[in-house]
Amino acid sequence: MLLCCAAAALPAPPYRALIIDGQNNHAWQETTPVLRRLLEETGLFQVAVVTTPPQGGDFSSFRPDFPRYQVVISNYNGEPWPRPVQEAFTAYVRGGGGFVVYHAADNAFPEWPEYNEMIALGGWGNRDERAGPYLRLRDGKILLDSSPGRGGSHGARHEFLITVRDRQHPVTRGLPETWMHAKDELYDRLRGPARNLTLLATAFSDPSTRGSGEHEPMLFTVAFGKGRVFHTTLGHDLEAMRCVGFIVTLQRGAEWAASGQVTIPVPRDFPTAERVSVR
Ligand code: ZN
């Protein structure tokens, strides 16, 4: 009875979040628990995880109840979901659901048109000009470049500078204009429909680290119907996920996707233009 009442005294987190994993060319078994902890430590999310069957498995019982959640976080990069699940997920986001695209989740589902609309830009999976244009910055303005070529690449992992391009958006408001990100993959040459996209932050992909020579989109949001999508290309592995810049943008992006607003403050240990900061 006492336990019950003590627990009841704590306010319940306002948002329900669902992480989906189960197939990925990345170590989802390691990264999902970190995603979960980062969301839970905000006090804003009650987090559930659903793990798909392994490749070739029986997906008949994989039927997430998407409308139960304010935000879905994908840590999934694997075989296509069954048609009814695709349709349910599309309807969920279109109807106002929140969606966080985390790192290699933007490699997934090259053949699913609505998914590519939601993520706006993706890579690998034989993506090329048929997937849509590259997003390029020219004189501070977005240019969509439809020239032929592969979609998705990255050079050697390294620390790199992130430049915030929209300092008014709730996710990036109050962040320093530039900050050093911990050692990570810097995704380049992503391509996709790139519609209804708000570019939040970029990083220069240096040819000296086998990059594209372009300011590549790192963080952005996408409007899909009434739904809010936050896309972070960052967070390849546990080392990259220790970056306070990754942590805070993921947390704020998830809150924004769930609610349209951000209450999570910028912490004192946020990285600066000169210095990486990790937890
Ligand atoms: Zn990666």
XYZ file of C-alpha atoms and ligand atoms in Angstrom:
280
model
C 0.000 0.000 0.000
C 2.782 2.398 0.943
C 4.741 1.430 -2.167
C 1.691 2.019 -4.265
C 1.113 5.473 -2.793
C 4.777 6.485 -2.976
C 4.853 5.524 -6.635
C 1.602 7.301 -7.280
C 3.073 10.515 -5.893
C 5.464 10.707 -8.825
C 3.892 12.271 -11.898
C 3.715 9.846 -14.796
C 5.791 10.814 -17.828
C 3.487 12.639 -20.219
C 4.456 10.849 -23.427
C 4.534 7.231 -24.504
C 7.441 6.377 -26.795
C 8.038 3.217 -28.802
C 11.480 2.145 -30.010
C 11.505 -0.356 -32.866
C 14.570 -2.529 -33.476
C 15.370 -6.124 -34.392
C 17.253 -5.878 -37.678
C 20.063 -3.472 -38.392
C 23.587 -3.526 -39.810
C 24.416 -1.635 -36.596
C 24.589 -2.955 -33.020
C 20.943 -2.333 -32.123
C 21.269 -4.639 -29.108
C 23.728 -2.069 -27.674
C 22.152 1.155 -28.904
C 18.488 0.566 -28.050
C 19.139 0.456 -24.271
C 21.017 3.758 -24.590
C 18.207 5.354 -26.608
C 15.792 4.135 -23.969
C 17.836 5.547 -21.091
C 18.331 8.899 -22.830
C 14.581 9.240 -23.339
C 13.664 8.058 -19.843
C 16.146 10.340 -18.087
C 14.240 13.380 -19.380
C 11.266 12.330 -17.254
C 9.083 12.966 -20.295
C 8.823 9.508 -21.788
C 7.489 6.168 -20.791
C 9.419 3.941 -23.201
C 8.450 0.605 -24.726
C 10.583 -1.432 -27.109
C 9.325 -3.778 -29.784
C 11.842 -6.067 -31.450
C 11.011 -7.576 -34.819
C 11.838 -11.165 -35.692
C 15.261 -11.715 -37.241
C 15.643 -11.691 -41.004
C 13.455 -14.320 -42.610
C 11.436 -14.705 -39.414
C 7.690 -14.831 -38.977
C 6.352 -11.281 -38.835
C 2.736 -12.290 -38.305
C 2.768 -11.202 -34.664
C 4.627 -7.919 -35.379
C 1.672 -5.532 -35.278
C 2.655 -2.503 -33.150
C -0.239 -0.449 -31.874
C 1.223 2.821 -33.172
C -1.630 5.152 -32.126
C -0.925 4.218 -28.507
C 2.307 6.254 -28.691
C 3.071 9.937 -29.093
C 6.394 9.139 -30.743
C 7.984 6.166 -32.482
C 11.779 5.930 -32.699
C 13.194 3.697 -35.413
C 16.428 1.837 -34.755
C 15.527 -0.545 -37.578
C 17.285 -1.147 -40.874
C 16.159 -4.481 -42.231
C 13.743 -6.355 -44.416
C 10.404 -4.748 -45.350
C 7.634 -4.751 -42.755
C 4.437 -6.539 -43.777
C 2.086 -4.420 -45.843
C -0.496 -3.933 -43.045
C 2.247 -2.640 -40.711
C 3.501 -0.230 -43.368
C -0.028 1.041 -43.903
C -0.661 1.403 -40.177
C 2.586 3.301 -39.675
C 1.924 5.636 -42.602
C -1.565 6.349 -41.271
C -0.166 6.954 -37.776
C 2.371 9.550 -38.873
C 0.053 11.156 -41.428
C -2.595 11.471 -38.732
C -0.297 13.411 -36.395
C 2.052 10.853 -34.856
C 5.644 11.672 -33.973
C 8.539 9.842 -35.587
C 12.275 9.946 -34.840
C 14.571 8.616 -37.570
C 17.805 7.562 -35.910
C 21.012 7.101 -37.942
C 20.775 3.914 -40.078
C 16.969 3.955 -39.951
C 17.382 6.255 -42.957
C 18.989 3.354 -44.817
C 15.801 1.320 -44.495
C 12.930 0.676 -46.882
C 14.168 2.112 -50.200
C 11.066 0.634 -51.899
C 8.455 2.169 -49.531
C 7.458 5.562 -51.019
C 5.665 6.971 -47.962
C 8.560 6.054 -45.682
C 10.936 7.935 -47.957
C 8.609 10.938 -47.846
C 8.741 10.789 -44.042
C 12.525 10.543 -43.775
C 12.965 13.027 -46.684
C 16.533 11.830 -47.327
C 18.016 8.358 -47.154
C 21.041 6.384 -48.186
C 22.285 3.014 -49.384
C 19.819 0.275 -50.368
C 20.683 0.967 -54.042
C 19.402 4.510 -53.708
C 20.401 6.748 -56.607
C 18.811 9.584 -58.606
C 15.564 7.616 -58.766
C 15.248 8.127 -54.982
C 15.231 11.920 -55.381
C 17.713 14.783 -55.288
C 20.659 15.565 -53.047
C 20.161 18.461 -50.651
C 22.860 21.056 -51.235
C 23.579 24.415 -49.626
C 24.493 27.216 -52.001
C 24.987 30.689 -50.559
C 23.103 29.630 -47.452
C 20.080 28.465 -49.440
C 18.866 24.937 -50.061
C 19.316 23.632 -53.580
C 17.921 20.264 -54.637
C 20.404 18.635 -56.971
C 19.011 15.891 -59.204
C 22.279 14.958 -60.869
C 22.868 11.209 -61.118
C 24.873 9.335 -58.516
C 24.746 7.109 -55.524
C 22.724 7.935 -52.444
C 24.503 7.510 -49.117
C 28.132 7.329 -48.130
C 30.435 8.258 -45.301
C 34.137 8.640 -44.829
C 36.368 7.667 -41.936
C 34.904 8.254 -38.495
C 36.142 11.449 -36.882
C 35.121 14.357 -34.671
C 33.439 17.099 -36.678
C 31.880 20.516 -36.338
C 28.096 20.841 -36.501
C 26.627 24.137 -37.737
C 23.112 25.041 -36.655
C 21.223 26.446 -39.650
C 17.929 27.229 -37.921
C 18.304 28.829 -34.521
C 14.586 29.550 -34.117
C 13.287 25.988 -34.334
C 12.285 24.568 -30.919
C 14.793 21.691 -31.249
C 17.816 23.921 -31.897
C 16.812 27.154 -30.134
C 19.473 28.141 -27.624
C 22.189 25.849 -28.982
C 25.535 27.367 -29.903
C 25.780 28.176 -33.596
C 28.582 25.641 -34.011
C 29.658 22.755 -31.804
C 32.041 19.825 -31.972
C 30.468 16.402 -32.278
C 32.240 13.326 -30.896
C 33.770 10.751 -33.239
C 31.030 9.522 -35.545
C 30.165 8.738 -39.122
C 29.382 11.852 -41.136
C 26.685 10.746 -43.554
C 27.001 12.292 -46.992
C 25.228 12.220 -50.357
C 21.854 11.233 -48.897
C 19.027 11.562 -51.363
C 15.268 11.348 -51.280
C 12.039 13.249 -51.949
C 13.299 16.073 -49.670
C 9.855 17.649 -49.429
C 8.482 19.585 -46.443
C 11.927 19.528 -44.858
C 13.263 22.052 -42.345
C 17.033 21.958 -42.182
C 18.293 22.356 -38.613
C 22.008 21.565 -38.786
C 24.760 20.596 -41.206
C 28.376 19.441 -41.116
C 31.097 19.908 -43.695
C 32.059 16.602 -45.232
C 35.758 17.075 -45.815
C 37.316 15.367 -48.837
C 40.404 14.762 -46.662
C 38.303 12.267 -44.664
C 36.863 10.783 -47.882
C 33.863 13.091 -47.706
C 31.791 14.856 -50.368
C 33.149 18.391 -50.052
C 29.619 19.567 -49.194
C 27.819 20.881 -46.114
C 25.728 17.788 -45.467
C 22.382 17.736 -43.618
C 22.819 16.264 -40.136
C 19.599 17.195 -38.324
C 16.289 18.135 -39.901
C 12.553 17.881 -39.461
C 9.925 16.780 -41.935
C 6.198 17.489 -42.032
C 4.278 14.452 -43.222
C 0.556 15.106 -43.180
C -0.157 16.196 -39.605
C 2.853 14.229 -38.338
C 6.148 15.589 -37.085
C 9.354 13.782 -38.044
C 12.746 14.479 -36.473
C 15.672 12.985 -38.382
C 19.125 12.644 -36.823
C 21.835 11.140 -38.975
C 24.133 10.994 -35.920
C 24.870 8.225 -33.425
C 26.620 5.375 -35.250
C 27.765 3.639 -32.059
C 28.043 3.988 -28.284
C 31.038 6.300 -28.599
C 29.128 8.719 -30.834
C 26.080 8.484 -28.555
C 28.100 9.765 -25.595
C 28.258 13.201 -27.234
C 26.135 15.678 -25.285
C 25.205 17.262 -28.612
C 23.792 13.965 -29.827
C 22.024 13.338 -26.521
C 20.369 16.729 -26.252
C 19.270 16.959 -29.883
C 17.845 13.434 -29.698
C 15.941 14.223 -26.503
C 14.665 17.562 -27.765
C 13.868 16.106 -31.182
C 11.825 13.341 -29.571
C 9.967 15.816 -27.368
C 9.220 18.000 -30.378
C 8.075 15.020 -32.453
C 5.796 13.930 -29.618
C 4.321 17.320 -28.784
C 5.397 20.098 -31.144
C 7.226 21.883 -28.337
C 10.495 21.626 -26.443
C 10.900 22.152 -22.715
C 14.248 20.361 -22.260
C 16.883 23.012 -21.491
C 20.330 23.246 -23.063
C 22.652 21.794 -20.396
C 25.824 23.422 -19.128
C 27.968 20.612 -20.509
C 26.837 21.178 -24.100
C 29.835 21.060 -26.475
C 31.361 24.240 -27.821
C 32.931 25.133 -31.158
C 36.311 24.165 -29.723
C 35.517 21.246 -27.455
C 33.740 17.898 -27.650
C 31.695 17.064 -24.557
C 30.760 13.489 -23.649
C 28.879 11.760 -20.840
Zn 26.637 3.839 -38.920
